[in-house]
Amino acid sequence: MSGRLAGKVTLITGTAGGQGAAAARLFAAEGATVVGCDLDAGRSDAVAAGVRAGGGDMVSFGPVDLADADAAAGWIAGAVQSAGRIDVLYNNASAPRVGPFEELTLEDWRFTLRNELDLIYTVVSAAWPHLKSSRGTIINTASVSAHRGATFTEQAAHGAAKGGVLALTRHLAASGARHGIRANSISPGLIVTPQIAPFLEDPEHPMHEMARSHPLGRLGAPEDVARVALFLASDDAGYLNAVDIVVDGGQAVIV
Ligand SMILES: NC(=O)c1ccc[n+]([C@@H]2O[C@H](COP(=O)([O-])OP(=O)(O)OC[C@H]3O[C@@H](n4cnc5c(N)ncnc54)[C@H](O)[C@@H]3O)[C@@H](O)[C@H]2O)c1
């Protein structure tokens, strides 16, 4: 198959969700072999079936709780058994808890750190020997929440976890450079996916005002992020390392 990712084995986490599914479809359309996974096995399997129906190459594993080190290692082992190697590891999955700081419990804090930061450590640790063999590349998903305080709601744990993702990415780039492993991150702004859908159901939610006041006149779509991930996964980004790309249509800077 031809395309910008022809011949590359790309692992994507969270392929049941908005951005993960969009990336899986785009990467497969660009010739990649895609190995996905999610806690939600049914939805991720459906994404994989859709990719295969369109002539693409994708398998999905699940349910996999990636914050569990054994489960993460099991996914990586299964992916290598299935596809033979890992060229690209796109850490997209996450599950945050947001809301007023006064209401943030220690349990919420730990849940968020576990499902936004631990799950990158577990997956990268298991994948590291394979990334060394292939001189592969890592794409991590941070957030504009790591760059600024005020957004649509208070989100101290989410911002701290994603700040951790930014720092971890730089350290992975430092540790990986001598092995030919590059690591970069994407910081999405507000992207319309299942993760924010519950907020949009409330017509009074401040997110609607963020959409109205957005410099480009709309919130982001999963495909906006997937196209940037495609660039980072491709050879076009071969000299990009330890970089974070903000994908928010300029909202954080302009508004
Ligand atoms: N949507 C936004 O506005 C936005 C903004 C900034 C950053 N992000 C980040 O973008 C990435 C994708 O988000 P999305 O909006 O597509 O969310 P989403 O909720 O649609 O998808 C996330 C997927 O991750 C999976 N997941 C969560 N925890 C998991 C675990 N422990 N093990 C395995 N799978 C797990 C979920 O089941 C879900 O399918 C996330 O890292 C998110 O934090 C999203």
PDB file of C-alpha atoms and ligand atoms in Angstrom:
ATOM      1  CA  MET A   1       0.000   0.000   0.000  1.00  0.00           C
ATOM      2  CA  SER A   2       1.283   3.498  -0.791  1.00  0.00           C
ATOM      3  CA  GLY A   3       0.967   6.540   1.448  1.00  0.00           C
ATOM      4  CA  ARG A   4       2.915   8.643   3.930  1.00  0.00           C
ATOM      5  CA  LEU A   5       3.035   5.779   6.448  1.00  0.00           C
ATOM      6  CA  ALA A   6       3.447   2.891   3.999  1.00  0.00           C
ATOM      7  CA  GLY A   7       5.244  -0.013   5.660  1.00  0.00           C
ATOM      8  CA  LYS A   8       5.087   1.489   9.155  1.00  0.00           C
ATOM      9  CA  VAL A   9       3.620  -0.327  12.153  1.00  0.00           C
ATOM     10  CA  THR A  10       1.824   2.291  14.229  1.00  0.00           C
ATOM     11  CA  LEU A  11       0.456   1.610  17.695  1.00  0.00           C
ATOM     12  CA  ILE A  12      -2.318   3.934  18.853  1.00  0.00           C
ATOM     13  CA  THR A  13      -3.895   3.894  22.327  1.00  0.00           C
ATOM     14  CA  GLY A  14      -7.523   4.825  22.936  1.00  0.00           C
ATOM     15  CA  THR A  15      -8.801   3.877  19.470  1.00  0.00           C
ATOM     16  CA  ALA A  16     -12.411   3.726  20.685  1.00  0.00           C
ATOM     17  CA  GLY A  17     -12.348   7.468  21.369  1.00  0.00           C
ATOM     18  CA  GLY A  18     -12.656  10.515  19.141  1.00  0.00           C
ATOM     19  CA  GLN A  19      -9.058  11.365  18.336  1.00  0.00           C
ATOM     20  CA  GLY A  20      -7.789   7.775  18.526  1.00  0.00           C
ATOM     21  CA  ALA A  21     -10.375   6.545  16.023  1.00  0.00           C
ATOM     22  CA  ALA A  22      -9.677   9.467  13.680  1.00  0.00           C
ATOM     23  CA  ALA A  23      -5.939   8.759  13.812  1.00  0.00           C
ATOM     24  CA  ALA A  24      -6.479   5.042  13.227  1.00  0.00           C
ATOM     25  CA  ARG A  25      -8.547   5.763  10.096  1.00  0.00           C
ATOM     26  CA  LEU A  26      -6.089   8.352   8.753  1.00  0.00           C
ATOM     27  CA  PHE A  27      -2.937   6.341   9.497  1.00  0.00           C
ATOM     28  CA  ALA A  28      -4.441   3.250   7.854  1.00  0.00           C
ATOM     29  CA  ALA A  29      -5.500   5.306   4.824  1.00  0.00           C
ATOM     30  CA  GLU A  30      -1.854   6.429   4.558  1.00  0.00           C
ATOM     31  CA  GLY A  31      -0.665   2.830   4.372  1.00  0.00           C
ATOM     32  CA  ALA A  32       0.174   2.056   8.014  1.00  0.00           C
ATOM     33  CA  THR A  33      -0.461  -1.189   9.811  1.00  0.00           C
ATOM     34  CA  VAL A  34      -2.438   0.049  12.825  1.00  0.00           C
ATOM     35  CA  VAL A  35      -2.596  -1.738  16.163  1.00  0.00           C
ATOM     36  CA  GLY A  36      -5.117  -0.140  18.484  1.00  0.00           C
ATOM     37  CA  CYS A  37      -6.421  -0.820  21.956  1.00  0.00           C
ATOM     38  CA  ASP A  38      -8.887   0.583  24.441  1.00  0.00           C
ATOM     39  CA  LEU A  39     -10.716  -0.073  27.683  1.00  0.00           C
ATOM     40  CA  ASP A  40     -13.811  -0.088  25.463  1.00  0.00           C
ATOM     41  CA  ALA A  41     -13.154  -3.181  23.365  1.00  0.00           C
ATOM     42  CA  GLY A  42     -16.448  -3.068  21.465  1.00  0.00           C
ATOM     43  CA  ARG A  43     -16.051   0.457  20.088  1.00  0.00           C
ATOM     44  CA  SER A  44     -12.377  -0.040  19.248  1.00  0.00           C
ATOM     45  CA  ASP A  45     -13.160  -3.331  17.475  1.00  0.00           C
ATOM     46  CA  ALA A  46     -15.830  -1.503  15.466  1.00  0.00           C
ATOM     47  CA  VAL A  47     -13.270   1.124  14.419  1.00  0.00           C
ATOM     48  CA  ALA A  48     -10.864  -1.639  13.340  1.00  0.00           C
ATOM     49  CA  ALA A  49     -13.616  -3.426  11.394  1.00  0.00           C
ATOM     50  CA  GLY A  50     -14.454  -0.151   9.617  1.00  0.00           C
ATOM     51  CA  VAL A  51     -10.796   0.376   8.695  1.00  0.00           C
ATOM     52  CA  ARG A  52     -10.514  -3.156   7.300  1.00  0.00           C
ATOM     53  CA  ALA A  53     -13.780  -2.747   5.384  1.00  0.00           C
ATOM     54  CA  GLY A  54     -12.220   0.304   3.717  1.00  0.00           C
ATOM     55  CA  GLY A  55      -9.165  -1.701   2.647  1.00  0.00           C
ATOM     56  CA  GLY A  56      -6.918  -0.652   5.560  1.00  0.00           C
ATOM     57  CA  ASP A  57      -4.896  -2.806   7.932  1.00  0.00           C
ATOM     58  CA  MET A  58      -5.903  -2.592  11.614  1.00  0.00           C
ATOM     59  CA  VAL A  59      -6.323  -4.898  14.582  1.00  0.00           C
ATOM     60  CA  SER A  60      -7.538  -3.860  18.006  1.00  0.00           C
ATOM     61  CA  PHE A  61      -6.943  -5.343  21.434  1.00  0.00           C
ATOM     62  CA  GLY A  62      -9.285  -4.923  24.354  1.00  0.00           C
ATOM     63  CA  PRO A  63     -10.398  -4.389  26.914  1.00  0.00           C
ATOM     64  CA  VAL A  64      -6.938  -3.202  27.967  1.00  0.00           C
ATOM     65  CA  ASP A  65      -6.392  -1.003  31.032  1.00  0.00           C
ATOM     66  CA  LEU A  66      -3.119   0.617  30.012  1.00  0.00           C
ATOM     67  CA  ALA A  67      -2.417   2.040  33.472  1.00  0.00           C
ATOM     68  CA  ASP A  68      -1.974  -1.543  34.618  1.00  0.00           C
ATOM     69  CA  ALA A  69       1.674  -2.341  33.786  1.00  0.00           C
ATOM     70  CA  ASP A  70       1.011  -6.026  33.077  1.00  0.00           C
ATOM     71  CA  ALA A  71      -1.911  -5.201  30.790  1.00  0.00           C
ATOM     72  CA  ALA A  72       0.156  -2.575  28.947  1.00  0.00           C
ATOM     73  CA  ALA A  73       3.010  -5.061  28.501  1.00  0.00           C
ATOM     74  CA  GLY A  74       0.512  -7.637  27.257  1.00  0.00           C
ATOM     75  CA  TRP A  75      -0.781  -5.220  24.607  1.00  0.00           C
ATOM     76  CA  ILE A  76       2.739  -4.405  23.423  1.00  0.00           C
ATOM     77  CA  ALA A  77       3.665  -8.110  23.271  1.00  0.00           C
ATOM     78  CA  GLY A  78       0.465  -8.875  21.357  1.00  0.00           C
ATOM     79  CA  ALA A  79       1.097  -6.010  18.953  1.00  0.00           C
ATOM     80  CA  VAL A  80       4.633  -7.182  18.201  1.00  0.00           C
ATOM     81  CA  GLN A  81       3.439 -10.745  17.766  1.00  0.00           C
ATOM     82  CA  SER A  82       0.755  -9.532  15.365  1.00  0.00           C
ATOM     83  CA  ALA A  83       2.653  -6.875  13.401  1.00  0.00           C
ATOM     84  CA  GLY A  84       6.311  -7.795  13.978  1.00  0.00           C
ATOM     85  CA  ARG A  85       7.698  -4.406  15.061  1.00  0.00           C
ATOM     86  CA  ILE A  86       6.808  -0.935  16.358  1.00  0.00           C
ATOM     87  CA  ASP A  87       7.718   2.107  14.276  1.00  0.00           C
ATOM     88  CA  VAL A  88       5.328   4.636  15.834  1.00  0.00           C
ATOM     89  CA  LEU A  89       3.794   4.706  19.304  1.00  0.00           C
ATOM     90  CA  TYR A  90       0.986   7.255  19.614  1.00  0.00           C
ATOM     91  CA  ASN A  91      -0.065   7.624  23.253  1.00  0.00           C
ATOM     92  CA  ASN A  92      -3.516   9.141  22.847  1.00  0.00           C
ATOM     93  CA  ALA A  93      -5.714   7.453  25.502  1.00  0.00           C
ATOM     94  CA  SER A  94      -6.701   9.273  28.665  1.00  0.00           C
ATOM     95  CA  ALA A  95      -9.498   9.662  31.192  1.00  0.00           C
ATOM     96  CA  PRO A  96      -9.454  12.827  33.343  1.00  0.00           C
ATOM     97  CA  ARG A  97     -11.699  14.084  36.126  1.00  0.00           C
ATOM     98  CA  VAL A  98     -12.295  17.841  36.011  1.00  0.00           C
ATOM     99  CA  GLY A  99     -14.216  20.328  38.142  1.00  0.00           C
ATOM    100  CA  PRO A 100     -13.796  22.952  40.871  1.00  0.00           C
ATOM    101  CA  PHE A 101     -10.574  22.565  42.857  1.00  0.00           C
ATOM    102  CA  GLU A 102     -12.489  22.571  46.163  1.00  0.00           C
ATOM    103  CA  GLU A 103     -14.362  19.477  45.004  1.00  0.00           C
ATOM    104  CA  LEU A 104     -11.304  17.609  43.715  1.00  0.00           C
ATOM    105  CA  THR A 105     -10.795  14.594  45.977  1.00  0.00           C
ATOM    106  CA  LEU A 106      -7.571  12.665  46.423  1.00  0.00           C
ATOM    107  CA  GLU A 107      -9.308   9.807  44.621  1.00  0.00           C
ATOM    108  CA  ASP A 108     -10.081  12.097  41.643  1.00  0.00           C
ATOM    109  CA  TRP A 109      -6.468  13.284  41.659  1.00  0.00           C
ATOM    110  CA  ARG A 110      -5.088   9.739  41.674  1.00  0.00           C
ATOM    111  CA  PHE A 111      -7.591   8.550  39.046  1.00  0.00           C
ATOM    112  CA  THR A 112      -6.514  11.368  36.708  1.00  0.00           C
ATOM    113  CA  LEU A 113      -2.768  10.897  37.212  1.00  0.00           C
ATOM    114  CA  ARG A 114      -3.204   7.145  36.723  1.00  0.00           C
ATOM    115  CA  ASN A 115      -5.238   7.440  33.530  1.00  0.00           C
ATOM    116  CA  GLU A 116      -3.341  10.348  31.954  1.00  0.00           C
ATOM    117  CA  LEU A 117       0.290   9.945  33.018  1.00  0.00           C
ATOM    118  CA  ASP A 118       0.898   6.457  34.450  1.00  0.00           C
ATOM    119  CA  LEU A 119      -0.483   4.922  31.254  1.00  0.00           C
ATOM    120  CA  ILE A 120       2.199   6.600  29.162  1.00  0.00           C
ATOM    121  CA  TYR A 121       4.970   5.354  31.459  1.00  0.00           C
ATOM    122  CA  THR A 122       3.619   1.783  31.412  1.00  0.00           C
ATOM    123  CA  VAL A 123       3.209   1.646  27.632  1.00  0.00           C
ATOM    124  CA  VAL A 124       6.518   3.332  26.763  1.00  0.00           C
ATOM    125  CA  SER A 125       8.420   1.124  29.229  1.00  0.00           C
ATOM    126  CA  ALA A 126       7.071  -2.005  27.582  1.00  0.00           C
ATOM    127  CA  ALA A 127       7.616  -0.661  24.055  1.00  0.00           C
ATOM    128  CA  TRP A 128      11.131   0.756  24.639  1.00  0.00           C
ATOM    129  CA  PRO A 129      13.182  -2.307  23.504  1.00  0.00           C
ATOM    130  CA  HIS A 130      11.104  -2.501  20.311  1.00  0.00           C
ATOM    131  CA  LEU A 131      11.440   1.242  19.665  1.00  0.00           C
ATOM    132  CA  LYS A 132      15.214   0.871  20.097  1.00  0.00           C
ATOM    133  CA  SER A 133      15.266  -1.926  17.516  1.00  0.00           C
ATOM    134  CA  SER A 134      13.293   0.089  14.967  1.00  0.00           C
ATOM    135  CA  ARG A 135      14.683   3.544  15.882  1.00  0.00           C
ATOM    136  CA  GLY A 136      11.020   4.409  16.289  1.00  0.00           C
ATOM    137  CA  THR A 137       9.132   7.505  17.302  1.00  0.00           C
ATOM    138  CA  ILE A 138       6.808   8.403  20.186  1.00  0.00           C
ATOM    139  CA  ILE A 139       3.889  10.835  20.006  1.00  0.00           C
ATOM    140  CA  ASN A 140       2.379  11.754  23.363  1.00  0.00           C
ATOM    141  CA  THR A 141      -0.858  13.644  23.920  1.00  0.00           C
ATOM    142  CA  ALA A 142      -0.641  16.589  26.298  1.00  0.00           C
ATOM    143  CA  SER A 143      -3.185  19.454  26.323  1.00  0.00           C
ATOM    144  CA  VAL A 144      -3.511  23.229  26.343  1.00  0.00           C
ATOM    145  CA  SER A 145      -4.439  22.604  29.995  1.00  0.00           C
ATOM    146  CA  ALA A 146      -0.734  22.003  30.592  1.00  0.00           C
ATOM    147  CA  HIS A 147       0.087  25.473  29.258  1.00  0.00           C
ATOM    148  CA  ARG A 148      -2.553  27.652  30.935  1.00  0.00           C
ATOM    149  CA  GLY A 149      -4.794  27.794  33.994  1.00  0.00           C
ATOM    150  CA  ALA A 150      -8.179  29.095  32.908  1.00  0.00           C
ATOM    151  CA  THR A 151     -10.094  26.971  30.397  1.00  0.00           C
ATOM    152  CA  PHE A 152     -13.756  25.901  30.176  1.00  0.00           C
ATOM    153  CA  THR A 153     -13.640  24.512  33.710  1.00  0.00           C
ATOM    154  CA  GLU A 154     -11.225  24.105  36.589  1.00  0.00           C
ATOM    155  CA  GLN A 155      -8.991  21.104  35.976  1.00  0.00           C
ATOM    156  CA  ALA A 156      -6.019  21.050  38.350  1.00  0.00           C
ATOM    157  CA  ALA A 157      -5.404  17.296  38.193  1.00  0.00           C
ATOM    158  CA  HIS A 158      -5.797  17.191  34.396  1.00  0.00           C
ATOM    159  CA  GLY A 159      -3.437  20.166  33.948  1.00  0.00           C
ATOM    160  CA  ALA A 160      -0.873  18.645  36.296  1.00  0.00           C
ATOM    161  CA  ALA A 161      -1.059  15.264  34.562  1.00  0.00           C
ATOM    162  CA  LYS A 162      -0.657  16.845  31.130  1.00  0.00           C
ATOM    163  CA  GLY A 163       2.193  19.029  32.415  1.00  0.00           C
ATOM    164  CA  GLY A 164       3.760  15.727  33.407  1.00  0.00           C
ATOM    165  CA  VAL A 165       3.220  14.437  29.877  1.00  0.00           C
ATOM    166  CA  LEU A 166       5.072  17.467  28.465  1.00  0.00           C
ATOM    167  CA  ALA A 167       8.019  16.942  30.825  1.00  0.00           C
ATOM    168  CA  LEU A 168       8.064  13.175  30.321  1.00  0.00           C
ATOM    169  CA  THR A 169       8.161  13.682  26.556  1.00  0.00           C
ATOM    170  CA  ARG A 170      11.272  15.848  26.805  1.00  0.00           C
ATOM    171  CA  HIS A 171      12.977  13.292  29.039  1.00  0.00           C
ATOM    172  CA  LEU A 172      12.018  10.447  26.695  1.00  0.00           C
ATOM    173  CA  ALA A 173      13.554  12.471  23.863  1.00  0.00           C
ATOM    174  CA  ALA A 174      16.734  12.877  25.911  1.00  0.00           C
ATOM    175  CA  SER A 175      16.903   9.179  26.858  1.00  0.00           C
ATOM    176  CA  GLY A 176      15.925   7.996  23.393  1.00  0.00           C
ATOM    177  CA  ALA A 177      18.181  10.169  21.231  1.00  0.00           C
ATOM    178  CA  ARG A 178      21.224   7.898  21.458  1.00  0.00           C
ATOM    179  CA  HIS A 179      19.022   4.996  20.302  1.00  0.00           C
ATOM    180  CA  GLY A 180      17.481   6.938  17.431  1.00  0.00           C
ATOM    181  CA  ILE A 181      14.157   7.208  19.284  1.00  0.00           C
ATOM    182  CA  ARG A 182      12.427  10.587  18.919  1.00  0.00           C
ATOM    183  CA  ALA A 183       9.622  11.816  21.194  1.00  0.00           C
ATOM    184  CA  ASN A 184       7.241  14.717  20.561  1.00  0.00           C
ATOM    185  CA  SER A 185       3.867  15.752  21.903  1.00  0.00           C
ATOM    186  CA  ILE A 186       0.626  17.323  20.737  1.00  0.00           C
ATOM    187  CA  SER A 187      -1.353  19.723  22.921  1.00  0.00           C
ATOM    188  CA  PRO A 188      -4.932  19.817  21.624  1.00  0.00           C
ATOM    189  CA  GLY A 189      -7.293  22.638  22.473  1.00  0.00           C
ATOM    190  CA  LEU A 190     -10.996  21.913  22.755  1.00  0.00           C
ATOM    191  CA  ILE A 191     -11.755  19.088  20.323  1.00  0.00           C
ATOM    192  CA  VAL A 192     -15.299  17.787  19.889  1.00  0.00           C
ATOM    193  CA  THR A 193     -15.045  14.125  20.972  1.00  0.00           C
ATOM    194  CA  PRO A 194     -16.850  11.810  23.417  1.00  0.00           C
ATOM    195  CA  GLN A 195     -14.592  13.222  26.170  1.00  0.00           C
ATOM    196  CA  ILE A 196     -16.250  16.658  26.001  1.00  0.00           C
ATOM    197  CA  ALA A 197     -19.664  15.639  24.597  1.00  0.00           C
ATOM    198  CA  PRO A 198     -21.340  15.587  28.043  1.00  0.00           C
ATOM    199  CA  PHE A 199     -20.445  19.270  28.556  1.00  0.00           C
ATOM    200  CA  LEU A 200     -21.830  20.278  25.154  1.00  0.00           C
ATOM    201  CA  GLU A 201     -25.214  18.761  26.038  1.00  0.00           C
ATOM    202  CA  ASP A 202     -25.720  21.682  28.469  1.00  0.00           C
ATOM    203  CA  PRO A 203     -26.687  24.737  26.337  1.00  0.00           C
ATOM    204  CA  GLU A 204     -25.477  27.061  29.135  1.00  0.00           C
ATOM    205  CA  HIS A 205     -22.044  25.465  29.366  1.00  0.00           C
ATOM    206  CA  PRO A 206     -19.124  27.947  28.926  1.00  0.00           C
ATOM    207  CA  MET A 207     -17.759  25.677  26.206  1.00  0.00           C
ATOM    208  CA  HIS A 208     -20.386  27.110  23.844  1.00  0.00           C
ATOM    209  CA  GLU A 209     -19.031  30.608  24.450  1.00  0.00           C
ATOM    210  CA  MET A 210     -15.518  29.298  23.743  1.00  0.00           C
ATOM    211  CA  ALA A 211     -16.798  28.024  20.392  1.00  0.00           C
ATOM    212  CA  ARG A 212     -18.523  31.371  19.598  1.00  0.00           C
ATOM    213  CA  SER A 213     -15.415  33.401  20.518  1.00  0.00           C
ATOM    214  CA  HIS A 214     -12.931  31.065  18.837  1.00  0.00           C
ATOM    215  CA  PRO A 215     -10.631  32.958  16.412  1.00  0.00           C
ATOM    216  CA  LEU A 216     -11.392  30.409  13.674  1.00  0.00           C
ATOM    217  CA  GLY A 217     -15.094  30.305  14.544  1.00  0.00           C
ATOM    218  CA  ARG A 218     -15.255  26.650  15.545  1.00  0.00           C
ATOM    219  CA  LEU A 219     -13.959  24.117  18.037  1.00  0.00           C
ATOM    220  CA  GLY A 220     -11.524  21.497  16.820  1.00  0.00           C
ATOM    221  CA  ALA A 221     -12.439  18.204  15.151  1.00  0.00           C
ATOM    222  CA  PRO A 222     -10.643  14.908  15.858  1.00  0.00           C
ATOM    223  CA  GLU A 223      -9.278  14.980  12.306  1.00  0.00           C
ATOM    224  CA  ASP A 224      -7.535  18.331  13.011  1.00  0.00           C
ATOM    225  CA  VAL A 225      -5.388  16.530  15.593  1.00  0.00           C
ATOM    226  CA  ALA A 226      -5.040  13.317  13.571  1.00  0.00           C
ATOM    227  CA  ARG A 227      -3.469  15.234  10.667  1.00  0.00           C
ATOM    228  CA  VAL A 228      -0.807  16.670  12.980  1.00  0.00           C
ATOM    229  CA  ALA A 229      -0.185  13.217  14.453  1.00  0.00           C
ATOM    230  CA  LEU A 230       0.197  11.909  10.883  1.00  0.00           C
ATOM    231  CA  PHE A 231       2.908  14.497  10.237  1.00  0.00           C
ATOM    232  CA  LEU A 232       4.722  13.557  13.457  1.00  0.00           C
ATOM    233  CA  ALA A 233       4.455   9.852  12.606  1.00  0.00           C
ATOM    234  CA  SER A 234       5.788  10.352   9.068  1.00  0.00           C
ATOM    235  CA  ASP A 235       9.350  10.707   7.833  1.00  0.00           C
ATOM    236  CA  ASP A 236       8.581  14.396   7.171  1.00  0.00           C
ATOM    237  CA  ALA A 237       9.105  14.930  10.925  1.00  0.00           C
ATOM    238  CA  GLY A 238      12.406  13.026  10.975  1.00  0.00           C
ATOM    239  CA  TYR A 239      14.366  15.965  12.439  1.00  0.00           C
ATOM    240  CA  LEU A 240      11.672  16.979  14.960  1.00  0.00           C
ATOM    241  CA  ASN A 241      12.443  15.965  18.515  1.00  0.00           C
ATOM    242  CA  ALA A 242      11.321  17.078  21.990  1.00  0.00           C
ATOM    243  CA  VAL A 243       8.750  19.421  20.463  1.00  0.00           C
ATOM    244  CA  ASP A 244       5.166  20.152  21.554  1.00  0.00           C
ATOM    245  CA  ILE A 245       2.679  21.220  18.868  1.00  0.00           C
ATOM    246  CA  VAL A 246      -0.367  23.148  20.117  1.00  0.00           C
ATOM    247  CA  VAL A 247      -3.427  22.283  18.000  1.00  0.00           C
ATOM    248  CA  ASP A 248      -6.053  24.769  19.165  1.00  0.00           C
ATOM    249  CA  GLY A 249      -6.558  27.091  16.192  1.00  0.00           C
ATOM    250  CA  GLY A 250      -4.636  29.776  18.084  1.00  0.00           C
ATOM    251  CA  GLN A 251      -7.256  30.131  20.811  1.00  0.00           C
ATOM    252  CA  ALA A 252      -4.873  30.038  23.788  1.00  0.00           C
ATOM    253  CA  VAL A 253      -2.767  32.859  22.327  1.00  0.00           C
ATOM    254  CA  ILE A 254      -5.388  35.049  20.653  1.00  0.00           C
ATOM    255  CA  VAL A 255      -8.423  34.975  22.991  1.00  0.00           C
TER     256      VAL A 255
HETATM  257  N1  LIG B   1     -11.185  16.443  23.486  1.00  0.00           N
HETATM  258  C1  LIG B   1     -10.506  17.494  23.916  1.00  0.00           C
HETATM  259  O1  LIG B   1     -11.008  18.624  23.947  1.00  0.00           O
HETATM  260  C2  LIG B   1      -9.070  17.333  24.368  1.00  0.00           C
HETATM  261  C3  LIG B   1      -8.354  18.491  24.695  1.00  0.00           C
HETATM  262  C4  LIG B   1      -7.020  18.371  25.085  1.00  0.00           C
HETATM  263  C5  LIG B   1      -6.430  17.113  25.150  1.00  0.00           C
HETATM  264  N2  LIG B   1      -7.153  16.021  24.836  1.00  0.00           N
HETATM  265  C6  LIG B   1      -6.477  14.718  24.896  1.00  0.00           C
HETATM  266  O2  LIG B   1      -6.614  14.049  23.643  1.00  0.00           O
HETATM  267  C7  LIG B   1      -6.565  12.621  23.860  1.00  0.00           C
HETATM  268  C8  LIG B   1      -7.753  11.973  23.187  1.00  0.00           C
HETATM  269  O3  LIG B   1      -8.929  12.493  23.778  1.00  0.00           O
HETATM  270  P1  LIG B   1     -10.386  12.351  23.155  1.00  0.00           P
HETATM  271  O4  LIG B   1     -10.992  13.682  23.263  1.00  0.00           O
HETATM  272  O5  LIG B   1     -10.330  11.657  21.852  1.00  0.00           O
HETATM  273  O6  LIG B   1     -11.057  11.447  24.293  1.00  0.00           O
HETATM  274  P2  LIG B   1     -12.041  10.208  24.230  1.00  0.00           P
HETATM  275  O7  LIG B   1     -12.611  10.091  25.602  1.00  0.00           O
HETATM  276  O8  LIG B   1     -12.950  10.301  23.055  1.00  0.00           O
HETATM  277  O9  LIG B   1     -11.038   8.978  23.981  1.00  0.00           O
HETATM  278  C9  LIG B   1     -10.112   8.545  24.955  1.00  0.00           C
HETATM  279  C10 LIG B   1     -10.084   7.027  24.926  1.00  0.00           C
HETATM  280  O10 LIG B   1      -9.102   6.588  25.874  1.00  0.00           O
HETATM  281  C11 LIG B   1      -9.589   5.409  26.475  1.00  0.00           C
HETATM  282  N3  LIG B   1      -8.952   5.201  27.773  1.00  0.00           N
HETATM  283  C12 LIG B   1      -9.029   5.986  28.859  1.00  0.00           C
HETATM  284  N4  LIG B   1      -8.331   5.450  29.871  1.00  0.00           N
HETATM  285  C13 LIG B   1      -7.804   4.294  29.405  1.00  0.00           C
HETATM  286  C14 LIG B   1      -6.998   3.268  29.992  1.00  0.00           C
HETATM  287  N5  LIG B   1      -6.603   3.341  31.277  1.00  0.00           N
HETATM  288  N6  LIG B   1      -6.635   2.216  29.234  1.00  0.00           N
HETATM  289  C15 LIG B   1      -7.040   2.120  27.935  1.00  0.00           C
HETATM  290  N7  LIG B   1      -7.819   3.052  27.326  1.00  0.00           N
HETATM  291  C16 LIG B   1      -8.184   4.116  28.070  1.00  0.00           C
HETATM  292  C17 LIG B   1     -11.087   5.666  26.622  1.00  0.00           C
HETATM  293  O11 LIG B   1     -11.812   4.450  26.808  1.00  0.00           O
HETATM  294  C18 LIG B   1     -11.425   6.413  25.349  1.00  0.00           C
HETATM  295  O12 LIG B   1     -11.912   5.554  24.331  1.00  0.00           O
HETATM  296  C19 LIG B   1      -6.524  12.445  25.380  1.00  0.00           C
HETATM  297  O13 LIG B   1      -5.188  12.252  25.793  1.00  0.00           O
HETATM  298  C20 LIG B   1      -7.071  13.764  25.896  1.00  0.00           C
HETATM  299  O14 LIG B   1      -6.648  14.055  27.208  1.00  0.00           O
HETATM  300  C21 LIG B   1      -8.465  16.082  24.458  1.00  0.00           C
END
